Coordinates of C-alpha atoms in Angstrom, one line a residue:
Chain D
M272 CA 39.0 20.6 -13.4
R273 CA 38.5 23.8 -11.5
I274 CA 37.5 24.0 -7.9
T275 CA 33.9 25.2 -7.6
S276 CA 32.7 26.8 -4.3
P277 CA 35.3 25.4 -1.9
K278 CA 32.9 25.6 1.1
N279 CA 30.3 23.5 -0.7
C280 CA 33.0 21.0 -1.7
V281 CA 34.1 20.6 1.9
V282 CA 30.6 20.0 3.1
F283 CA 30.0 17.5 0.3
I284 CA 33.2 15.6 0.9
M285 CA 32.5 15.5 4.7
L286 CA 29.0 14.1 4.1
F287 CA 30.2 11.6 1.6
V288 CA 32.9 10.3 3.9
L289 CA 30.3 10.0 6.7
Y290 CA 28.0 8.1 4.3
L291 CA 30.9 5.7 3.3
L292 CA 31.8 5.0 6.9
F293 CA 28.1 4.3 7.8
S294 CA 27.8 2.0 4.7
I295 CA 31.0 0.1 5.6
W296 CA 29.8 -0.4 9.2
I297 CA 26.6 -2.0 7.8
Y298 CA 28.5 -4.2 5.3
I299 CA 31.0 -5.6 7.8
T300 CA 28.5 -6.8 10.3
P301 CA 28.3 -10.4 8.7
L302 CA 31.9 -10.9 10.0
A303 CA 30.4 -11.7 13.4
V304 CA 29.0 -15.1 12.4
T305 CA 29.5 -18.2 14.5
T306 CA 30.3 -21.6 13.0
D307 CA 26.9 -22.9 14.1
Q308 CA 25.1 -20.2 12.1
K309 CA 27.2 -20.8 9.0
K310 CA 25.3 -23.8 7.7
E311 CA 21.9 -22.1 8.1
S312 CA 23.4 -18.9 6.5
I313 CA 24.4 -20.9 3.4
E314 CA 20.9 -22.5 3.2
L315 CA 19.3 -19.1 3.5
G316 CA 21.5 -17.6 0.7
N317 CA 20.8 -20.5 -1.6
G318 CA 17.0 -20.4 -0.9
H319 CA 16.9 -16.7 -1.5
L320 CA 18.3 -17.4 -5.0
I321 CA 15.4 -19.7 -5.7
Y322 CA 13.0 -17.1 -4.3
Q323 CA 14.5 -14.7 -6.8
K324 CA 14.5 -17.2 -9.7
Y325 CA 10.8 -17.7 -9.5
N326 CA 10.2 -14.0 -8.8
C327 CA 8.1 -14.7 -5.7
Q328 CA 8.6 -11.1 -4.7
A329 CA 6.3 -10.0 -7.6
C330 CA 3.3 -11.0 -5.4
H331 CA 4.6 -11.7 -1.9
Q332 CA 6.4 -9.7 0.8
L333 CA 9.0 -10.5 3.4
Y334 CA 9.0 -8.0 6.2
G335 CA 6.5 -6.0 4.2
L336 CA 8.8 -5.6 1.2
G337 CA 7.6 -7.0 -2.1
G338 CA 4.4 -7.2 -4.1
Y339 CA 0.8 -6.9 -2.9
L340 CA -1.2 -9.6 -4.7
G341 CA -0.4 -12.3 -2.2
P342 CA 0.2 -12.4 1.5
D343 CA 3.4 -11.5 3.4
L344 CA 5.5 -14.7 3.8
T345 CA 7.8 -13.6 6.7
N346 CA 6.3 -15.9 9.2
V347 CA 4.3 -18.3 7.0
A348 CA 6.4 -21.2 8.2
S349 CA 5.2 -20.8 11.8
Q350 CA 1.6 -19.8 11.0
K351 CA -1.2 -21.9 12.4
G352 CA -2.2 -24.6 9.9
K353 CA 0.6 -23.9 7.5
S354 CA 3.0 -26.9 7.7
T355 CA 6.0 -27.5 5.5
Q356 CA 3.9 -30.0 3.5
Y357 CA 1.1 -27.5 3.1
I358 CA 3.6 -24.9 1.7
K359 CA 5.1 -27.4 -0.7
A360 CA 1.7 -28.6 -1.9
Y361 CA 0.5 -24.9 -2.4
I362 CA 3.6 -24.1 -4.5
Q363 CA 3.1 -27.2 -6.7
A364 CA -0.6 -26.9 -7.1
G365 CA -1.1 -23.1 -7.2
S366 CA -4.5 -21.5 -6.5
A367 CA -7.0 -19.3 -8.2
K368 CA -4.6 -16.3 -8.0
M369 CA -1.3 -18.1 -7.9
P370 CA 0.2 -20.2 -10.7
S371 CA 1.6 -23.6 -10.0
F372 CA 5.4 -23.8 -10.1
D373 CA 7.3 -26.6 -11.7
M374 CA 10.2 -26.7 -9.2
S375 CA 12.6 -29.6 -8.8
S376 CA 12.5 -31.3 -5.5
E377 CA 15.8 -29.7 -4.5
E378 CA 14.4 -26.2 -5.3
L379 CA 11.2 -27.0 -3.4
E380 CA 13.2 -28.1 -0.3
S381 CA 15.4 -25.1 -0.6
I382 CA 12.7 -22.5 -0.8
V383 CA 10.7 -24.1 2.1
R384 CA 13.9 -24.1 4.2
F385 CA 14.4 -20.5 3.2
L386 CA 11.0 -19.6 4.5
E387 CA 11.7 -21.5 7.7
L388 CA 14.9 -19.6 8.3
V389 CA 13.4 -16.2 7.4
D390 CA 10.7 -17.0 10.0
K391 CA 13.4 -17.6 12.6
T392 CA 14.9 -14.1 12.0
G393 CA 12.0 -12.3 13.7
K394 CA 8.3 -11.6 13.8
A395 CA 6.8 -9.0 11.4
H396 CA 3.2 -8.8 12.6
P397 CA 2.4 -5.4 14.2
K398 CA 1.1 -7.1 17.4
N399 CA 4.7 -8.2 18.1
F400 CA 5.8 -4.6 18.6
L401 CA 5.7 -2.2 21.5
I402 CA 5.0 1.5 20.7
K403 CA 6.9 4.1 22.7
N404 CA 5.6 7.6 23.4
D405 CA 8.3 9.2 21.1
G406 CA 6.8 7.2 18.1
R407 CA 9.5 4.5 18.1
I408 CA 8.7 0.8 18.1
Y409 CA 10.4 -2.1 19.7
S410 CA 10.1 -5.8 19.1
K411 CA 8.4 -7.5 22.1
Chain S
M264 CA 25.6 9.9 -40.7
K265 CA 26.7 12.5 -38.2
L266 CA 24.2 13.1 -35.4
S267 CA 23.8 16.6 -34.1
H268 CA 23.2 17.5 -30.4
V269 CA 19.5 18.1 -31.2
D270 CA 19.3 14.6 -32.8
I271 CA 20.6 13.0 -29.6
Q272 CA 18.2 15.1 -27.5
K273 CA 15.3 14.0 -29.7
L274 CA 16.4 10.4 -29.6
F275 CA 16.5 10.3 -25.8
W276 CA 13.2 12.2 -25.4
K277 CA 11.4 9.8 -27.8
T278 CA 12.8 6.8 -26.1
A279 CA 11.7 8.2 -22.7
L280 CA 8.2 8.9 -23.9
I281 CA 7.8 5.5 -25.5
L282 CA 8.9 3.9 -22.2
L283 CA 6.3 6.0 -20.4
I284 CA 3.5 4.8 -22.7
I285 CA 4.6 1.1 -22.4
G286 CA 5.0 1.5 -18.7
V287 CA 1.6 2.9 -17.9
W288 CA -0.2 0.2 -20.1
F289 CA 1.8 -2.6 -18.4
G290 CA 0.5 -1.0 -15.2
V291 CA -3.1 -1.2 -16.4
L292 CA -2.6 -4.8 -17.3
A293 CA -1.0 -5.6 -13.9
S294 CA -3.9 -3.8 -12.1
S295 CA -6.4 -6.0 -14.0
K296 CA -4.7 -9.0 -12.3
Y297 CA -6.0 -7.9 -9.0
L298 CA -9.6 -8.1 -10.3
N299 CA -9.6 -11.0 -12.8
V300 CA -6.5 -13.1 -13.2
S301 CA -7.8 -14.8 -16.4
I302 CA -7.8 -11.6 -18.5
L303 CA -4.4 -12.5 -20.0
G304 CA -4.1 -16.0 -18.9
L305 CA -1.5 -17.1 -16.4
N306 CA 1.2 -17.1 -19.1
L307 CA 1.7 -13.4 -18.7
G308 CA 0.8 -13.2 -15.1
M309 CA 1.6 -10.7 -12.3
I310 CA 5.0 -12.4 -12.1
S311 CA 6.0 -10.8 -15.4
L312 CA 3.6 -7.8 -15.5
R313 CA 4.8 -6.2 -12.3
P314 CA 8.5 -6.1 -13.2
L315 CA 7.6 -5.1 -16.8
H316 CA 5.6 -2.1 -15.4
V317 CA 8.2 -1.2 -12.8
T318 CA 11.1 -1.4 -15.2
A319 CA 9.5 0.5 -18.0
I320 CA 8.6 3.3 -15.6
T321 CA 12.0 3.3 -14.0
M322 CA 13.6 3.5 -17.4
W323 CA 11.2 6.4 -18.4
I324 CA 12.5 8.3 -15.4
L325 CA 16.2 7.5 -16.2
A326 CA 15.8 8.3 -19.9
G327 CA 13.8 11.4 -18.9
V328 CA 16.5 12.8 -16.6
I329 CA 19.2 12.0 -19.2
S330 CA 17.1 13.9 -21.8
C331 CA 16.7 16.9 -19.5
V332 CA 20.4 17.0 -18.7
F333 CA 21.4 16.8 -22.4
S334 CA 18.7 19.3 -23.4
F335 CA 19.7 22.0 -20.9
L336 CA 23.4 21.3 -20.4
F337 CA 24.6 23.9 -23.0
S338 CA 22.4 26.6 -21.6
A339 CA 23.5 25.8 -18.1
T340 CA 27.2 25.4 -18.7
K341 CA 28.0 26.8 -22.2
F342 CA 29.7 23.5 -22.9
E343 CA 28.3 20.8 -25.1
F344 CA 28.3 17.0 -24.6
S345 CA 30.0 14.5 -26.9
T346 CA 27.4 13.2 -29.4
L347 CA 29.3 10.0 -30.1
M348 CA 29.5 9.1 -26.5
A349 CA 25.8 10.0 -26.0
F350 CA 24.9 7.7 -29.0
L351 CA 26.9 4.9 -27.6
Q352 CA 25.2 5.4 -24.3
W353 CA 21.8 5.2 -26.0
V354 CA 22.8 2.0 -27.8
L355 CA 23.8 0.3 -24.5
F356 CA 20.6 1.6 -22.8
V357 CA 18.4 0.1 -25.5
I358 CA 20.4 -3.2 -25.4
A359 CA 19.8 -3.4 -21.7
I360 CA 16.0 -2.6 -22.0
G361 CA 15.7 -5.2 -24.8
G362 CA 17.5 -7.8 -22.7
I363 CA 15.5 -7.0 -19.6
F364 CA 12.1 -7.1 -21.4
T365 CA 13.0 -10.4 -23.2
S366 CA 13.9 -12.0 -19.9
Y367 CA 10.6 -10.9 -18.3
F368 CA 8.5 -12.1 -21.2
S369 CA 10.3 -15.5 -21.0
E370 CA 10.0 -15.6 -17.2
N371 CA 13.7 -15.6 -16.8
F372 CA 14.2 -13.8 -13.5
G373 CA 17.0 -13.9 -10.9
G374 CA 17.2 -10.4 -9.6
R375 CA 15.9 -8.5 -6.6
E376 CA 12.9 -6.2 -6.1
Y377 CA 12.7 -3.5 -8.8
W378 CA 15.6 -5.1 -10.7
E379 CA 14.2 -8.6 -11.2
F380 CA 16.1 -9.4 -14.4
P381 CA 19.2 -11.7 -14.5
P382 CA 22.1 -9.6 -13.2
V383 CA 23.9 -9.8 -16.6
W384 CA 21.7 -7.0 -17.9
A385 CA 22.9 -4.7 -15.2
F386 CA 26.2 -4.5 -17.1
P387 CA 25.0 -2.6 -20.3
L388 CA 22.7 -0.5 -18.0
I389 CA 25.5 0.7 -15.7
S390 CA 28.0 1.0 -18.6
S391 CA 25.5 3.3 -20.3
W392 CA 25.2 5.4 -17.1
I393 CA 29.0 5.6 -16.7
L394 CA 29.2 7.1 -20.2
F395 CA 26.4 9.5 -19.4
V396 CA 28.1 10.7 -16.2
F397 CA 31.5 11.0 -17.8
N398 CA 29.9 12.9 -20.7
F399 CA 28.1 15.6 -18.7
Y400 CA 30.7 15.8 -15.9
K401 CA 33.2 16.9 -18.6
S402 CA 31.0 20.0 -19.2
I403 CA 30.0 20.9 -15.6
F404 CA 33.6 20.6 -14.3
K405 CA 34.5 23.5 -16.7
V406 CA 32.1 25.8 -14.9
D407 CA 33.5 28.0 -12.1
K408 CA 30.6 28.6 -9.7
W409 CA 27.9 25.9 -9.7
P410 CA 24.3 27.0 -9.3
V411 CA 22.4 24.5 -7.1
Y412 CA 21.0 22.5 -10.1
L413 CA 24.6 21.6 -11.3
W414 CA 25.3 20.3 -7.8
M415 CA 22.1 18.3 -7.9
W416 CA 22.9 16.8 -11.3
F417 CA 26.4 16.0 -10.1
T418 CA 25.1 14.3 -7.0
G419 CA 22.4 12.4 -8.9
G420 CA 24.8 11.1 -11.4
L421 CA 27.3 9.9 -8.8
F422 CA 24.9 8.4 -6.4
F423 CA 23.0 6.5 -9.0
L424 CA 26.3 4.8 -9.9
V425 CA 27.2 4.1 -6.2
T426 CA 23.8 2.9 -5.1
F427 CA 23.1 0.8 -8.2
M428 CA 26.3 -1.1 -7.6
E429 CA 25.5 -1.4 -3.9
N430 CA 22.2 -2.9 -4.9
Y431 CA 24.1 -5.9 -6.4
L432 CA 26.2 -6.7 -3.3
W433 CA 23.8 -9.7 -2.9
V434 CA 25.7 -11.5 -5.6
F435 CA 28.5 -12.1 -3.1
P436 CA 27.6 -15.1 -0.9
F437 CA 29.2 -13.2 2.1
I438 CA 26.4 -10.7 2.0
R439 CA 23.6 -12.9 0.7
E440 CA 24.0 -15.4 3.4
Q441 CA 23.3 -12.8 6.2
Y442 CA 19.6 -12.3 5.6
L443 CA 19.1 -9.3 7.9
V444 CA 22.2 -7.4 6.7
D445 CA 21.4 -8.3 3.1
T446 CA 17.8 -6.9 3.4
T447 CA 19.1 -3.8 5.2
I448 CA 21.6 -3.2 2.3
Q449 CA 18.9 -3.8 -0.3
W450 CA 16.6 -1.1 1.2
K451 CA 19.5 1.2 1.9
S452 CA 20.5 1.1 -1.7
N453 CA 17.0 1.2 -3.1
G454 CA 16.1 4.2 -0.9
S455 CA 19.2 6.1 -1.8
L456 CA 18.8 5.2 -5.5
V457 CA 15.4 6.9 -5.6
G458 CA 17.0 9.8 -3.9
S459 CA 19.7 10.0 -6.6
W460 CA 17.3 10.3 -9.5
N461 CA 15.2 12.8 -7.4
Q462 CA 18.3 14.9 -7.3
L463 CA 18.6 14.9 -11.1
I464 CA 14.9 15.7 -11.4
Y465 CA 14.7 18.4 -8.8
G466 CA 17.9 19.9 -10.3
T467 CA 15.9 20.1 -13.6
A468 CA 13.0 21.8 -11.8
F469 CA 15.4 24.4 -10.3
Y470 CA 16.9 25.0 -13.8
L471 CA 13.4 25.4 -15.3
M472 CA 12.3 27.8 -12.5
D473 CA 15.3 30.0 -13.2
K474 CA 14.6 30.0 -16.9
I475 CA 10.9 30.9 -16.4
K476 CA 11.6 33.7 -13.9
G477 CA 14.5 34.9 -16.1
D478 CA 17.1 35.2 -13.3
S479 CA 19.4 32.8 -11.5
G480 CA 18.6 34.2 -8.0
S481 CA 16.8 31.1 -6.7
S482 CA 19.5 28.6 -7.7
T483 CA 22.4 30.6 -6.3
S484 CA 20.9 31.7 -3.0
K485 CA 22.1 30.5 0.3
S486 CA 18.8 28.9 1.2
A487 CA 19.0 26.9 -2.1
Y488 CA 22.3 25.4 -1.0
Y489 CA 21.1 24.7 2.5
L490 CA 18.1 22.8 1.1
Y491 CA 20.3 21.0 -1.3
F492 CA 22.6 19.7 1.5
L493 CA 19.6 18.8 3.6
G494 CA 18.3 16.8 0.6
L495 CA 21.7 15.1 0.2
F496 CA 21.7 14.3 3.9
N497 CA 18.3 12.7 3.4
L498 CA 19.4 10.8 0.3
M499 CA 22.3 9.3 2.4
F500 CA 20.6 8.5 5.7
N501 CA 16.8 8.6 5.3
W502 CA 16.2 5.0 4.1
G503 CA 15.7 3.5 7.6
H504 CA 11.9 3.9 7.5
H505 CA 11.8 1.1 4.9
I506 CA 13.0 -1.5 7.5
Y507 CA 11.4 -0.5 10.8
S508 CA 9.9 -4.0 11.2
L509 CA 13.2 -5.7 10.3
P510 CA 15.1 -6.9 13.4
T511 CA 18.3 -5.1 12.3
H512 CA 20.4 -2.6 14.4
N513 CA 18.2 -0.1 16.3
I514 CA 20.7 2.7 15.6
V515 CA 19.9 2.3 11.8
K516 CA 16.2 2.8 12.5
T517 CA 16.8 5.7 14.9
I518 CA 19.0 7.5 12.4
G519 CA 16.4 6.9 9.7
Y520 CA 13.6 8.3 11.9
L521 CA 15.6 11.4 13.0
V522 CA 16.8 12.2 9.5
S523 CA 13.4 11.8 8.0
M524 CA 12.0 14.3 10.5
T525 CA 14.3 16.9 9.0
E526 CA 11.9 16.8 6.0
W527 CA 9.6 19.1 8.1
V528 CA 12.0 21.9 7.0
F529 CA 10.9 21.3 3.4
L530 CA 7.3 21.4 4.4
I531 CA 7.7 24.6 6.3
K532 CA 9.6 26.1 3.3
I533 CA 6.8 25.2 1.0
L534 CA 4.2 26.8 3.3
Y535 CA 6.4 29.9 3.7
N536 CA 6.7 30.3 -0.1
W537 CA 3.0 29.6 -0.7
K538 CA 1.9 33.2 -1.3
K539 CA 4.9 33.9 -3.5
S540 CA 4.2 30.7 -5.5
I541 CA 0.6 31.8 -6.2
D542 CA 1.7 35.2 -7.4
I543 CA 4.2 33.6 -9.8
A544 CA 1.6 31.1 -10.9
M545 CA -0.8 33.9 -11.8
N546 CA 1.8 35.6 -14.0
H547 CA 2.9 32.4 -15.8
S548 CA -0.3 30.3 -15.8
H549 CA -0.3 30.4 -19.7
Y550 CA 3.2 28.9 -19.9
L551 CA 3.0 25.1 -20.4
P552 CA 6.2 24.0 -18.6
F553 CA 5.2 26.1 -15.6
K554 CA 1.8 24.4 -15.5
F555 CA 3.5 21.0 -15.0
L556 CA 5.9 22.5 -12.4
M557 CA 2.9 23.8 -10.4
A558 CA 1.3 20.4 -10.6
A559 CA 4.5 18.9 -9.3
D560 CA 4.5 21.5 -6.4
F561 CA 1.0 20.4 -5.4
W562 CA 2.0 16.7 -5.4
I563 CA 5.2 17.5 -3.4
F564 CA 3.0 19.1 -0.8
I565 CA 0.6 16.1 -0.6
N566 CA 3.4 13.4 -0.7
L567 CA 5.6 15.2 1.7
I568 CA 2.9 15.2 4.4
Q569 CA 2.2 11.5 3.7
A570 CA 5.9 10.7 3.8
L571 CA 6.4 12.5 7.1
F572 CA 3.6 10.6 8.8
M573 CA 4.8 7.3 7.2
S574 CA 8.3 7.9 8.6
I575 CA 7.0 7.8 12.2
P576 CA 7.6 4.2 13.2
A577 CA 4.4 3.9 15.2
I578 CA 2.4 4.8 12.0
N579 CA 4.7 3.0 9.6
L580 CA 4.2 -0.2 11.6
F581 CA 0.6 -0.3 10.3
T582 CA 0.9 1.3 6.9
H583 CA 4.1 -0.6 5.8
G584 CA 3.4 -3.3 3.3
T585 CA 0.0 -2.0 2.6
H586 CA -1.3 -0.1 -0.5
V587 CA -0.6 3.2 1.4
T588 CA 3.0 2.6 0.5
V589 CA 2.0 2.0 -3.2
A590 CA -0.1 5.2 -3.1
H591 CA 2.9 7.2 -1.9
A592 CA 5.3 5.6 -4.5
M593 CA 2.9 6.2 -7.4
G594 CA 2.0 9.7 -6.1
T595 CA 5.6 10.7 -6.2
T596 CA 6.5 8.9 -9.4
I597 CA 3.6 10.3 -11.4
G598 CA 2.7 13.5 -9.5
I599 CA 6.2 14.8 -8.9
N600 CA 8.8 13.0 -11.1
S601 CA 6.8 12.6 -14.3
M602 CA 5.3 16.2 -14.0
I603 CA 8.8 17.7 -13.8
L604 CA 10.1 15.5 -16.7
L605 CA 7.1 16.5 -18.8
A606 CA 7.8 20.1 -18.0
G607 CA 11.3 19.6 -19.2
C608 CA 10.0 18.0 -22.4
C609 CA 7.6 20.9 -23.0
E610 CA 10.5 23.4 -22.5
F611 CA 12.6 21.4 -25.0
I612 CA 9.8 21.4 -27.6
S613 CA 8.8 25.0 -27.0
S614 CA 12.4 26.2 -27.6
G615 CA 12.1 24.8 -31.1
I616 CA 8.5 25.4 -32.1
A617 CA 5.5 27.4 -30.8
F618 CA 2.6 25.3 -29.6
T619 CA -0.5 26.0 -31.7
K620 CA -3.7 27.0 -29.9
S621 CA -5.4 23.7 -30.7
S622 CA -2.4 21.6 -29.4
L623 CA -2.3 23.7 -26.2
K624 CA -6.0 23.0 -25.7
R625 CA -5.5 19.3 -26.2
M626 CA -2.5 19.3 -23.9
S627 CA -4.5 21.1 -21.3
Y628 CA -7.3 18.5 -21.6
Y629 CA -4.8 15.7 -21.0
F630 CA -3.1 17.6 -18.2
W631 CA -6.4 17.9 -16.2
T632 CA -7.3 14.3 -17.0
I633 CA -4.1 13.2 -15.4
Q634 CA -4.4 15.4 -12.3
I635 CA -8.0 14.5 -11.6
S636 CA -7.6 10.7 -12.2
L637 CA -4.4 10.8 -10.1
V638 CA -6.3 12.2 -7.1
V639 CA -8.9 9.4 -7.3
F640 CA -6.1 6.8 -8.0
V641 CA -4.1 7.9 -4.9
L642 CA -7.2 8.1 -2.7
S643 CA -8.4 4.6 -3.7
L644 CA -5.0 3.1 -2.9
N645 CA -4.8 4.9 0.4
T646 CA -8.2 3.7 1.4
A647 CA -7.4 0.1 0.3
G648 CA -4.2 0.4 2.4
I649 CA -6.0 1.5 5.5
Y650 CA -8.5 -1.4 5.2
K651 CA -5.5 -3.8 4.8
A652 CA -3.8 -2.3 7.8
I653 CA -6.9 -2.9 10.0
W654 CA -7.5 -6.3 8.6
Q655 CA -4.0 -7.6 9.0
Y656 CA -3.8 -6.3 12.6
N657 CA -7.0 -8.2 13.6
N658 CA -6.8 -11.3 11.4
A659 CA -3.2 -12.6 11.5
N660 CA -4.3 -16.2 10.7
E661 CA -7.3 -15.6 8.4
S662 CA -7.2 -16.4 4.7
F663 CA -5.8 -13.7 2.5
A664 CA -8.6 -14.2 0.0
E665 CA -10.9 -12.6 2.7
L666 CA -8.9 -9.4 2.5
S667 CA -9.1 -9.4 -1.3
L668 CA -12.9 -9.4 -1.0
I669 CA -12.9 -6.5 1.5
I670 CA -10.7 -4.2 -0.6
N671 CA -12.1 -5.2 -4.0
P672 CA -14.3 -2.1 -4.5
W673 CA -11.3 0.2 -3.9
I674 CA -9.1 -1.9 -6.1
M675 CA -11.7 -1.6 -8.8
L676 CA -11.7 2.2 -8.4
F677 CA -7.9 2.1 -8.5
A678 CA -7.9 0.1 -11.7
C679 CA -10.5 2.4 -13.4
S680 CA -8.8 5.6 -12.4
G681 CA -5.5 4.0 -13.4
T682 CA -6.8 3.3 -16.9
I683 CA -8.0 6.9 -17.3
L684 CA -4.6 8.1 -16.0
A685 CA -2.9 5.8 -18.5
L686 CA -5.0 7.3 -21.3
G687 CA -4.1 10.8 -20.2
L688 CA -0.4 10.1 -19.9
S689 CA -0.1 8.2 -23.1
G690 CA -2.2 10.7 -25.0
L691 CA 0.1 13.5 -23.8
A692 CA 3.3 11.5 -24.5
L693 CA 2.1 10.7 -28.0
M694 CA 1.4 14.3 -28.7
M695 CA 4.8 15.2 -27.4
I696 CA 6.5 12.6 -29.7
C697 CA 4.6 14.1 -32.7
Q698 CA 5.8 17.6 -31.7
I699 CA 9.4 16.4 -31.3
N700 CA 9.2 14.7 -34.7
S701 CA 8.1 18.0 -36.3
L702 CA 11.1 19.9 -34.7
R703 CA 13.2 21.3 -37.5
R704 CA 16.2 22.4 -35.5

């Protein structure tokens, strides 16, 4: 291998190292988890697998990320009139636009718990943010 | 049977174009789901159609960039790739696609957004990419001074590998159990992954412009390298705008915001070069690959303006999660990426045979069908997105069905223009497949 444009190589390597450091900093954040949070974290991880298994993301969003056919589910668990029982019944019965899902009772419990825990992570609705003059936004 | 380099190039181009045709028609079927869910029955619902469409189009882009690199590698480096390795790569690629499509049809999911297939199919896909990277790095590492497009191909190859693997960090419970970190990583990797194939595609555009102009000035100039490094910087750090509403570290969002604002430099550069571009366009308007590159230039301009505004958190707060985001994604995928890849395909074909007058006329017809329908397509999605943004701000607790009724006319327009767009793209792709079949090299 020959060295091509040494100056460009140095810039590339510097940027790449910066990128790696930034990535590692993001990855290692979960180390700061308390024992109390551990149980909920496991439930969240397991529930997410069920969410993926039934490909809920094809139609629904979490924090605005996902499909567009159905509503955003980030805060569905705390939405007025949407109890845990309502969510379970909706998943099992389906609607005009949503198929019914034949989930086991464990899966159903797990996915509803997942939605409850996602809801606890924050509020995604625009009304929950403050807009600063420089264009940045902050959660209220 | 011994495969020649041209056989491999033809194999990849045909695979890419077939994926484009399949992808656009899955898109048409998926869009019909917004209007009438009973068209195909719920057996093949949105749950399968969306990933089928997204995967086919993603694979079109991947197969397209691989075809471009293999087609122009010798001319760019004077060193050929290994045909055996390339064939093995193709076999793995096809195995991955077969496995992914089968799992979607049988509703066997388990993956994340854009890669919804069971993670096992990521193995043949990434193995195929490793073979590709190894195969073409062998050639470019023998070159002394790299023009900017070799830097871009090198970067794209490397970063696709890194970000695709990063995308699968969720398989480790340690990551998956921390929802906010997991989601941050997901959008970090997805954002950079798109940037990685953009590097491969824009590298091809640089190569083609050099070829058309007949000199290597634009790909070895200082400004080309400055813009390349700015692009690389954006690939690495400009993904924060995907997660402004996510309650993750503020520093991640601030970096994303600041880095995305450096894209104004690209816009200023486009405006600065406007007059020159028009002069070049006048001289090369008859040349088919150039026509596609000019279309890509137009869509870069439109999408860059949209991206700049969408990167401002105060605007992103309202547009995020609406059809405005889809309009931007589709505008870039079809208007920029596909146009450059089709330019590459035209260049590949025209270096083997001369287009007849009648085929040029038909291609021109398809070209304008695509451009006009894409304008309507993007406008209808943006309008539906604006309606959704207003509705969701004012009606947090209302039924989602109410929104569907409000945006229905725009979704109808989106579906109709999408069907015309699919006709144009698949007609053009079919013509190109026929031309590739008739290549006698």
